Short mmCIF file of C-alpha atoms and ligand atoms in Angstrom, two decimals:
data_model
loop_
_atom_site.label_atom_id
_atom_site.label_comp_id
_atom_site.label_asym_id
_atom_site.label_seq_id
_atom_site.Cartn_x
_atom_site.Cartn_y
_atom_site.Cartn_z
CA MET A 1 82.85 162.91 13.76
CA ASN A 2 83.75 167.14 11.88
CA ALA A 3 85.26 167.35 8.35
CA HIS A 4 89.11 168.08 9.27
CA ALA A 5 88.91 164.73 11.66
CA ARG A 6 87.78 162.23 8.80
CA LYS A 7 91.06 163.18 6.72
CA VAL A 8 93.27 162.21 9.11
CA VAL A 9 91.68 159.05 10.32
CA LYS A 10 92.68 156.39 8.15
CA GLU A 11 90.65 153.23 7.78
CA GLU A 12 91.23 149.40 7.84
CA PRO A 13 90.46 148.77 4.15
CA LEU A 14 87.71 145.87 4.97
CA ILE A 15 88.77 142.35 4.17
CA ILE A 16 86.24 140.53 2.06
CA MET A 17 86.08 137.11 1.28
CA GLN A 18 83.98 135.72 -1.09
CA LEU A 19 81.85 132.89 -0.33
CA PRO A 20 80.14 129.26 -2.39
CA SER A 21 77.10 130.53 -3.59
CA ASP A 22 74.69 128.50 -4.63
CA ALA A 23 73.59 130.57 -7.29
CA ASN A 24 76.25 129.40 -9.84
CA SER A 25 79.74 127.29 -9.91
CA THR A 26 81.09 129.04 -7.01
CA GLY A 27 78.76 126.56 -4.80
CA ARG A 28 77.61 123.82 -7.17
CA ASP A 29 79.16 120.30 -8.74
CA PHE A 30 77.68 118.73 -11.88
CA LYS A 31 81.31 117.69 -12.82
CA GLY A 32 81.58 114.03 -13.64
CA MET A 33 78.32 111.71 -13.94
CA GLU A 34 76.20 114.92 -13.96
CA LEU A 35 77.75 115.09 -17.72
CA GLY A 36 78.17 111.37 -19.70
CA PHE A 37 74.67 110.66 -18.43
CA LEU A 38 73.68 114.10 -20.33
CA LYS A 39 75.81 112.69 -23.09
CA GLU A 40 73.60 109.30 -22.84
CA VAL A 41 70.46 111.17 -23.91
CA LEU A 42 71.56 113.18 -25.87
CA ASP A 43 73.01 110.84 -28.68
CA SER A 44 70.17 108.39 -27.28
CA GLY A 45 67.69 111.33 -29.56
CA THR A 46 65.30 110.57 -26.61
CA LEU A 47 64.69 113.40 -23.59
CA ASN A 48 61.55 112.38 -23.08
CA CYS A 49 61.13 110.25 -20.23
CA VAL A 50 57.71 108.33 -20.82
CA ARG A 51 60.18 105.97 -23.59
CA GLY A 52 63.57 107.16 -21.94
CA THR A 53 66.48 105.86 -19.64
CA GLN A 54 67.56 108.24 -17.03
CA VAL A 55 64.14 109.09 -15.33
CA LYS A 56 63.06 105.53 -14.52
CA THR A 57 66.80 105.01 -13.01
CA PHE A 58 66.87 107.96 -11.19
CA GLU A 59 63.30 107.23 -9.25
CA LYS A 60 65.14 103.56 -9.01
CA ASP A 61 68.12 105.15 -7.32
CA PHE A 62 66.21 107.42 -5.31
CA ALA A 63 63.91 104.17 -4.35
CA ALA A 64 66.54 102.38 -3.10
CA ARG A 65 67.97 105.50 -1.17
CA TYR A 66 64.97 105.92 0.76
CA GLY A 67 64.09 102.63 1.08
CA VAL A 68 60.73 103.20 0.10
CA ALA A 69 58.75 101.16 -2.24
CA SER A 70 57.73 103.80 -4.95
CA CYS A 71 58.86 107.52 -6.52
CA ARG A 72 57.60 109.61 -8.87
CA ALA A 73 59.81 112.59 -10.19
CA VAL A 74 58.14 115.47 -10.96
CA THR A 75 58.74 119.05 -12.48
CA SER A 76 58.99 121.22 -9.12
CA GLY A 77 58.69 120.46 -5.67
CA THR A 78 55.49 122.53 -5.94
CA ALA A 79 54.42 120.29 -8.09
CA ALA A 80 55.43 117.97 -6.40
CA ILE A 81 52.87 119.00 -3.23
CA HIS A 82 50.83 119.25 -5.68
CA CYS A 83 50.54 115.82 -6.70
CA ALA A 84 50.82 114.70 -3.19
CA VAL A 85 47.63 117.00 -2.60
CA ALA A 86 46.10 115.31 -5.18
CA ALA A 87 45.96 111.55 -3.73
CA MET A 88 44.29 113.15 -0.85
CA ASN A 89 41.24 113.74 -3.79
CA LEU A 90 39.88 116.15 -1.65
CA GLU A 91 36.06 117.90 -1.90
CA PRO A 92 35.87 120.98 -2.47
CA GLY A 93 35.76 122.81 0.72
CA ASP A 94 38.14 120.23 2.63
CA GLU A 95 40.42 121.72 4.32
CA VAL A 96 44.50 120.63 4.46
CA ILE A 97 47.12 122.75 7.24
CA GLY A 98 49.93 123.75 6.21
CA THR A 99 52.68 126.16 7.59
CA THR A 100 52.65 129.46 7.69
CA ILE A 101 56.07 129.76 7.21
CA THR A 102 57.22 127.74 4.17
CA ASP A 103 57.72 128.22 0.43
CA MET A 104 53.94 129.66 -1.28
CA GLY A 105 54.70 126.14 -3.16
CA ALA A 106 53.55 124.07 -0.80
CA ILE A 107 50.78 125.90 -0.23
CA THR A 108 49.18 126.84 -3.70
CA PRO A 109 48.29 123.25 -4.86
CA ILE A 110 45.89 123.27 -1.60
CA LEU A 111 43.39 125.56 -3.28
CA TYR A 112 44.70 124.33 -6.59
CA GLN A 113 43.19 121.17 -5.06
CA GLN A 114 40.04 123.50 -4.44
CA GLY A 115 40.65 122.63 -0.76
CA ILE A 116 40.95 125.41 1.98
CA PRO A 117 44.37 125.96 3.69
CA VAL A 118 44.79 126.25 6.70
CA PHE A 119 47.58 127.21 9.03
CA ALA A 120 49.33 125.77 12.14
CA ASP A 121 51.30 128.15 14.31
CA VAL A 122 55.64 126.94 14.54
CA ASP A 123 57.84 127.45 17.08
CA PRO A 124 59.07 130.85 17.28
CA VAL A 125 62.52 129.62 17.81
CA SER A 126 62.82 126.55 15.03
CA LEU A 127 60.50 128.22 12.71
CA ASN A 128 58.09 124.48 12.95
CA VAL A 129 55.32 123.53 13.37
CA THR A 130 54.45 121.38 16.96
CA PRO A 131 52.24 118.79 17.27
CA GLU A 132 50.18 120.36 18.91
CA THR A 133 49.64 123.28 16.76
CA VAL A 134 49.12 121.33 14.07
CA ALA A 135 45.90 120.09 16.83
CA GLU A 136 44.85 123.23 17.48
CA ARG A 137 43.97 123.05 13.80
CA ILE A 138 42.53 119.63 13.32
CA GLY A 139 38.64 119.81 12.77
CA PRO A 140 35.60 118.25 10.91
CA ARG A 141 36.83 119.26 8.05
CA THR A 142 40.46 118.78 7.70
CA ARG A 143 41.69 115.91 5.07
CA ALA A 144 45.46 116.41 5.41
CA ILE A 145 49.03 117.98 6.77
CA ILE A 146 51.42 119.78 5.21
CA ALA A 147 54.83 119.43 7.85
CA THR A 148 57.34 121.43 5.88
CA HIS A 149 61.49 120.70 7.92
CA LEU A 150 62.29 124.25 7.94
CA PHE A 151 65.79 124.90 6.67
CA GLY A 152 66.67 121.22 6.92
CA ASN A 153 66.01 120.80 10.53
CA PRO A 154 63.32 117.97 11.00
CA CYS A 155 60.31 119.11 12.84
CA ASP A 156 58.53 116.57 15.33
CA ILE A 157 57.58 114.61 12.36
CA GLU A 158 56.49 111.37 14.61
CA GLY A 159 54.97 113.42 17.09
CA ILE A 160 52.43 114.93 13.58
CA GLN A 161 52.07 112.35 12.72
CA ALA A 162 50.51 110.49 15.64
CA VAL A 163 47.88 113.35 15.92
CA GLY A 164 46.78 113.08 12.36
CA ALA A 165 46.68 109.37 13.08
CA LYS A 166 44.74 109.87 16.11
CA HIS A 167 42.26 112.01 13.53
CA GLY A 168 42.72 109.32 10.32
CA ILE A 169 44.47 112.29 8.34
CA PRO A 170 47.28 111.96 6.39
CA VAL A 171 50.63 113.38 6.89
CA ILE A 172 53.11 115.07 4.30
CA GLU A 173 56.34 115.43 4.28
CA ASP A 174 57.63 118.04 2.41
CA CYS A 175 61.31 118.58 2.29
CA ALA A 176 62.13 120.55 0.16
CA GLN A 177 64.43 122.17 2.69
CA SER A 178 65.41 118.54 4.11
CA TYR A 179 67.65 115.88 2.42
CA LEU A 180 68.54 113.18 4.42
CA ALA A 181 67.22 114.90 7.67
CA THR A 182 66.09 112.00 9.97
CA GLN A 183 64.26 111.89 12.46
CA ASN A 184 64.97 108.62 15.31
CA GLY A 185 67.16 106.80 12.60
CA LYS A 186 64.18 107.41 10.32
CA LEU A 187 64.56 109.61 7.30
CA THR A 188 62.45 112.90 6.61
CA GLY A 189 59.46 111.88 3.71
CA THR A 190 59.19 108.44 5.02
CA ILE A 191 57.70 108.82 8.50
CA GLY A 192 54.70 110.31 6.86
CA ALA A 193 52.27 108.67 3.93
CA ILE A 194 53.60 110.66 1.10
CA GLY A 195 58.05 112.94 1.05
CA CYS A 196 57.82 115.85 -0.98
CA PHE A 197 61.46 116.68 -2.30
CA SER A 198 62.24 119.73 -4.69
CA MET A 199 65.51 120.10 -6.89
CA GLN A 200 64.81 123.63 -7.81
CA GLN A 201 68.43 125.59 -8.15
CA GLY A 202 69.72 126.57 -4.66
CA LYS A 203 68.41 122.64 -3.25
CA HIS A 204 70.39 119.86 -1.99
CA MET A 205 71.05 118.62 -4.71
CA THR A 206 69.56 120.05 -8.04
CA THR A 207 68.72 119.77 -11.89
CA GLY A 208 67.56 123.62 -11.66
CA GLU A 209 63.70 122.92 -11.05
CA GLY A 210 62.77 119.60 -10.42
CA GLY A 211 60.74 117.11 -7.60
CA MET A 212 59.99 114.20 -6.83
CA VAL A 213 57.11 112.86 -4.91
CA ILE A 214 58.21 109.48 -2.77
CA THR A 215 55.55 107.14 -0.54
CA ASN A 216 55.05 103.32 0.39
CA ASP A 217 51.11 103.55 -0.50
CA PRO A 218 50.70 102.52 -3.23
CA ALA A 219 47.27 103.69 -4.08
CA HIS A 220 49.37 107.35 -3.56
CA ALA A 221 51.60 106.09 -5.04
CA ARG A 222 49.14 105.20 -8.58
CA HIS A 223 47.73 108.18 -8.55
CA MET A 224 50.36 110.03 -7.88
CA ARG A 225 52.11 108.94 -11.04
CA LEU A 226 49.02 109.37 -13.00
CA PHE A 227 47.97 113.21 -11.82
CA SER A 228 52.07 113.95 -13.04
CA ASP A 229 50.67 112.65 -16.51
CA LYS A 230 47.80 113.48 -17.23
CA ALA A 231 45.27 110.68 -15.48
CA TRP A 232 46.56 108.33 -18.43
CA GLY A 233 46.93 104.63 -17.21
CA TYR A 234 50.30 104.11 -19.30
CA GLU A 235 50.41 100.42 -18.04
CA ASP A 236 46.55 99.57 -18.37
CA PRO A 237 45.42 96.96 -20.17
CA LYS A 238 42.31 99.65 -21.51
CA PRO A 239 43.50 103.62 -20.45
CA ASP A 240 42.51 106.49 -20.56
CA HIS A 241 42.26 109.83 -18.83
CA TYR A 242 40.81 108.60 -16.27
CA PHE A 243 40.16 112.35 -13.90
CA LEU A 244 41.57 116.26 -13.41
CA ALA A 245 45.26 116.36 -13.87
CA LEU A 246 48.44 117.71 -15.75
CA ASN A 247 51.45 117.35 -17.04
CA TYR A 248 54.25 117.38 -14.99
CA ARG A 249 56.82 115.20 -16.29
CA MET A 250 60.79 115.40 -16.01
CA THR A 251 62.89 115.55 -19.08
CA GLU A 252 65.68 113.06 -19.55
CA MET A 253 68.15 116.07 -19.25
CA GLN A 254 67.16 116.35 -15.57
CA GLY A 255 67.21 112.87 -14.41
CA ALA A 256 71.07 112.80 -15.75
CA VAL A 257 71.49 115.67 -13.71
CA ALA A 258 69.44 114.30 -10.88
CA ARG A 259 71.40 110.49 -11.18
CA GLY A 260 74.33 112.85 -11.05
CA GLN A 261 73.40 114.33 -8.20
CA LEU A 262 72.23 111.71 -6.27
CA ALA A 263 74.91 109.68 -6.10
CA LYS A 264 76.47 113.49 -4.17
CA LEU A 265 73.72 113.72 -1.93
CA ASP A 266 75.38 111.06 1.12
CA SER A 267 78.44 113.21 0.61
CA VAL A 268 76.98 117.12 0.38
CA VAL A 269 74.80 116.39 3.66
CA GLU A 270 78.26 115.37 5.55
CA ARG A 271 80.26 118.53 4.16
CA ARG A 272 77.22 120.89 5.07
CA GLN A 273 76.96 119.52 8.48
CA MET A 274 80.62 118.85 9.85
CA MET A 275 80.55 122.64 8.52
CA ALA A 276 77.26 123.67 10.43
CA ALA A 277 78.86 121.92 13.41
CA TYR A 278 81.66 123.83 13.38
CA LEU A 279 80.26 127.18 13.29
CA ASP A 280 78.47 126.18 16.28
CA TYR A 281 81.38 125.34 18.06
CA LEU A 282 83.55 128.62 16.74
CA LEU A 283 79.96 131.16 17.71
CA GLY A 284 80.01 129.31 21.33
CA GLU A 285 77.89 130.48 23.46
CA THR A 286 76.76 134.37 21.98
CA PRO A 287 74.08 136.31 24.30
CA GLY A 288 71.35 137.42 22.86
CA VAL A 289 72.33 134.47 19.71
CA THR A 290 70.30 131.58 19.55
CA LEU A 291 71.72 128.88 17.16
CA PRO A 292 69.77 126.20 15.15
CA LYS A 293 69.50 123.33 17.21
CA ALA A 294 67.66 119.79 16.53
CA LEU A 295 65.20 117.89 18.97
CA PRO A 296 66.89 115.04 20.92
CA GLY A 297 66.48 112.13 17.97
CA SER A 298 66.83 113.97 14.90
CA THR A 299 69.57 115.41 12.66
CA HIS A 300 69.45 118.99 10.93
CA THR A 301 70.96 118.94 7.81
CA TYR A 302 71.33 122.78 6.88
CA TRP A 303 70.11 124.01 3.79
CA LYS A 304 70.23 127.15 5.08
CA TYR A 305 72.03 128.36 8.85
CA ALA A 306 69.69 130.33 10.47
CA LEU A 307 69.66 131.96 14.27
CA THR A 308 67.71 133.39 16.19
CA VAL A 309 68.71 137.78 17.59
CA ASP A 310 67.12 138.78 20.92
CA PRO A 311 66.63 142.60 20.35
CA GLU A 312 66.65 142.88 24.92
CA ALA A 313 70.54 142.16 24.31
CA VAL A 314 71.10 142.86 20.72
CA THR A 315 70.05 146.82 19.51
CA GLY A 316 67.99 146.93 16.53
CA GLY A 317 67.38 143.18 16.69
CA VAL A 318 67.93 141.42 13.48
CA ASP A 319 67.21 144.26 11.26
CA ALA A 320 70.53 145.77 12.48
CA LEU A 321 72.61 142.92 12.69
CA ALA A 322 72.24 141.82 8.98
CA LYS A 323 73.06 145.27 8.06
CA GLN A 324 75.95 144.68 10.02
CA LEU A 325 76.66 141.66 8.49
CA LYS A 326 76.11 142.40 4.77
CA ASP A 327 77.97 145.80 5.01
CA SER A 328 80.81 143.73 6.31
CA GLY A 329 80.81 140.85 3.07
CA VAL A 330 78.66 138.02 4.90
CA PHE A 331 75.22 138.02 2.39
CA CYS A 332 71.84 136.94 4.90
CA VAL A 333 68.48 137.46 5.36
CA PRO A 334 66.25 138.91 8.16
CA ARG A 335 63.51 137.54 8.94
CA TYR A 336 63.38 134.68 5.67
CA VAL A 337 60.02 135.64 4.42
CA VAL A 338 59.03 138.88 5.73
CA LYS A 339 55.18 138.10 6.13
CA PRO A 340 53.67 135.02 7.03
CA ALA A 341 51.67 132.97 4.53
CA PHE A 342 48.48 133.73 4.86
CA GLU A 343 49.11 137.43 4.51
CA CYS A 344 50.71 136.71 0.83
CA GLU A 345 47.58 138.59 -1.46
CA VAL A 346 46.28 135.36 -2.92
CA LEU A 347 45.83 134.36 0.30
CA ALA A 348 44.41 137.49 1.82
CA LYS A 349 42.45 138.43 -1.03
CA ARG A 350 40.97 135.02 -1.92
CA ASN A 351 42.59 135.44 -5.45
CA THR A 352 42.01 132.26 -6.62
CA TYR A 353 40.28 132.16 -10.45
CA GLY A 354 38.46 135.04 -11.71
CA SER A 355 36.66 137.00 -9.17
CA SER A 356 34.73 134.37 -7.62
CA SER A 357 37.22 133.51 -4.90
CA CYS A 358 36.36 129.79 -4.99
CA PRO A 359 36.98 127.38 -2.85
CA TYR A 360 36.53 130.13 -0.08
CA THR A 361 33.08 130.82 -1.40
CA CYS A 362 31.49 127.72 -3.70
CA THR A 363 31.84 124.61 -1.97
CA LYS A 364 29.57 122.16 -0.67
CA ASN A 365 30.89 122.73 2.76
CA ALA A 366 30.41 126.70 2.23
CA GLY A 367 29.41 128.59 5.74
CA GLY A 368 31.54 126.36 7.75
CA ALA A 369 34.06 128.59 10.01
CA PRO A 370 36.53 130.21 7.79
CA PRO A 371 40.21 129.95 8.79
CA SER A 372 41.87 132.28 9.70
CA TYR A 373 44.33 134.54 8.88
CA ASP A 374 44.61 136.64 11.37
CA ARG A 375 47.79 137.24 12.37
CA ALA A 376 46.71 137.66 16.33
CA ASP A 377 46.24 133.89 15.88
CA TYR A 378 49.72 133.25 15.15
CA PRO A 379 51.84 134.58 18.07
CA GLY A 380 54.91 131.43 17.54
CA THR A 381 54.96 132.95 13.55
CA ILE A 382 55.13 136.91 14.48
CA LEU A 383 57.95 136.44 17.25
CA GLY A 384 59.48 134.29 14.96
CA LEU A 385 60.23 136.47 11.49
CA ASP A 386 60.62 138.96 13.86
CA ARG A 387 63.73 137.56 15.35
CA VAL A 388 64.99 135.33 13.06
CA LEU A 389 68.33 135.57 10.40
CA VAL A 390 68.87 133.55 7.33
CA LEU A 391 72.73 132.70 6.25
CA PRO A 392 73.22 131.18 3.27
CA TRP A 393 74.58 127.71 3.25
CA ASN A 394 76.72 125.41 1.33
CA GLU A 395 78.59 122.14 0.99
CA HIS A 396 81.57 124.09 -0.38
CA TYR A 397 81.91 125.22 2.35
CA GLN A 398 86.14 125.11 4.54
CA PRO A 399 87.24 126.15 7.48
CA GLU A 400 88.33 129.67 6.50
CA HIS A 401 84.65 130.63 5.54
CA VAL A 402 82.75 129.65 8.44
CA GLU A 403 85.86 131.37 10.38
CA PHE A 404 84.81 134.60 8.73
CA ILE A 405 81.15 134.06 9.62
CA ALA A 406 81.62 134.05 12.58
CA GLY A 407 84.41 136.62 12.91
CA ARG A 408 82.54 138.46 11.72
CA ILE A 409 79.03 137.55 13.31
CA LYS A 410 80.65 137.80 16.10
CA SER A 411 82.37 141.08 16.14
CA ALA A 412 78.53 142.61 14.51
CA VAL A 413 76.77 141.02 18.22
CA ALA A 414 79.86 142.98 19.78
CA ALA A 415 79.05 145.50 18.18
CA LEU A 416 75.33 145.79 19.48
CA ARG A 417 75.07 144.84 22.36
CA GLN A 418 72.30 146.29 24.49
CA PRO A 419 75.04 148.01 28.08
CA GLN A 420 73.46 145.09 29.96
CA PHE A 421 75.08 142.34 28.32
CA ALA A 422 78.23 144.24 27.95
CA GLY A 423 79.98 142.63 29.94
CA VAL A 424 78.74 138.46 29.01
C1 PLP B 501 59.73 123.86 1.64
C2 PLP B 501 59.62 124.11 0.69
N1 PLP B 501 58.69 123.35 -0.01
C3 PLP B 501 58.50 123.99 -1.27
C4 PLP B 501 58.90 124.62 -2.33
C5 PLP B 501 58.50 124.49 -3.91
O1 PLP B 501 59.60 124.47 -5.03
P1 PLP B 501 59.70 124.62 -5.76
O2 PLP B 501 60.20 126.64 -5.76
O3 PLP B 501 60.44 124.06 -6.94
O4 PLP B 501 58.81 124.59 -6.68
C6 PLP B 501 60.02 125.54 -1.72
C7 PLP B 501 60.70 125.88 -2.56
O5 PLP B 501 62.39 126.44 -2.44
C8 PLP B 501 60.54 125.26 -0.33
O6 PLP B 501 61.80 125.39 -0.33
#
């Protein structure tokens, strides 16, 4: 377009809709019970959970909602994973299988417990580990499996549990993103040996920061409770600091907010699912775009709404589509975490304890084959990251928000459609 033409063409004003966000009060709700419970805490003068009642009540309520014997509230999802890994009582150099696409909080606790993270590849569409990819990584030093239910979409956790059981290896479910998601009628977090949750700002329920571990195994329950509190045996006749452990106690203020949030959780999940179903309906069959889909018998609870984009059908793939969407007012994240966990410096450069590279180099099992942190061994991960486009999702979305998002996606895909898909 020349300078003259630029002057005479009148551009349509771009209508931007403000979408609710989990970063602030447009997409978070702390009204009602949270305030009442918080006032109770402050009025009581007891802010610490050892003496207070809020965290204890929250743990009881969470256990009742999940139908499990034991819950322990902690300071973050990372702390929850750390408690679960600690319960595995690793020997230095033992291996724990994790997922290549997850939060680093699901991986570094393995190193803190002197374990070596080994990775299972993921399915390129769901970006979840599978029973097959986990089974491929089991070796003589494997002591646990951590399976993340990414974006709120359950992995085949029953299949992974069966693989673990065959080898006597416990499964830790990372449910930071999958509150109330189910598989064959069972809640994620109750299928493996231990379930871990995060209550960080953007999760289905939040206390700003926070976490939870759940289990039906009394030995795991005791170990995790002790680990979260300097291994001091409060209720024992002769308490002591029994083993190496930290302080991951949740405060009473967090416990108060968590109780209110838990009471809202079912409704939060229902609203997220309803609006996700509406977006599925509006997008329908969009060539080049695969919509998120739960495995048969599973329910997805939509922490995020993740699409897969085929660059053969959409010119420029996820990057071009993301740019168009952002320019037209729909925030989104192409490629999610951008690179697999094993390419982050902490793992790739073994930046652990000083310059030692422990536990990779200084364990009694040293000398075994090192884990593969080579992307050539993870084709599903590389393909999945190249194609995933993550849309924020929120329980405060209304039909008009979803219609806005769908409209923008459809226009962007139409504008980028490769000629051979033009008539589709
Ligand atoms: C899948 C997954 N695991 C673990 C974590 C760690 O949780 P936190 O940030 O509360 O430490 C997160 C966090 O955001 C997560 O999404």
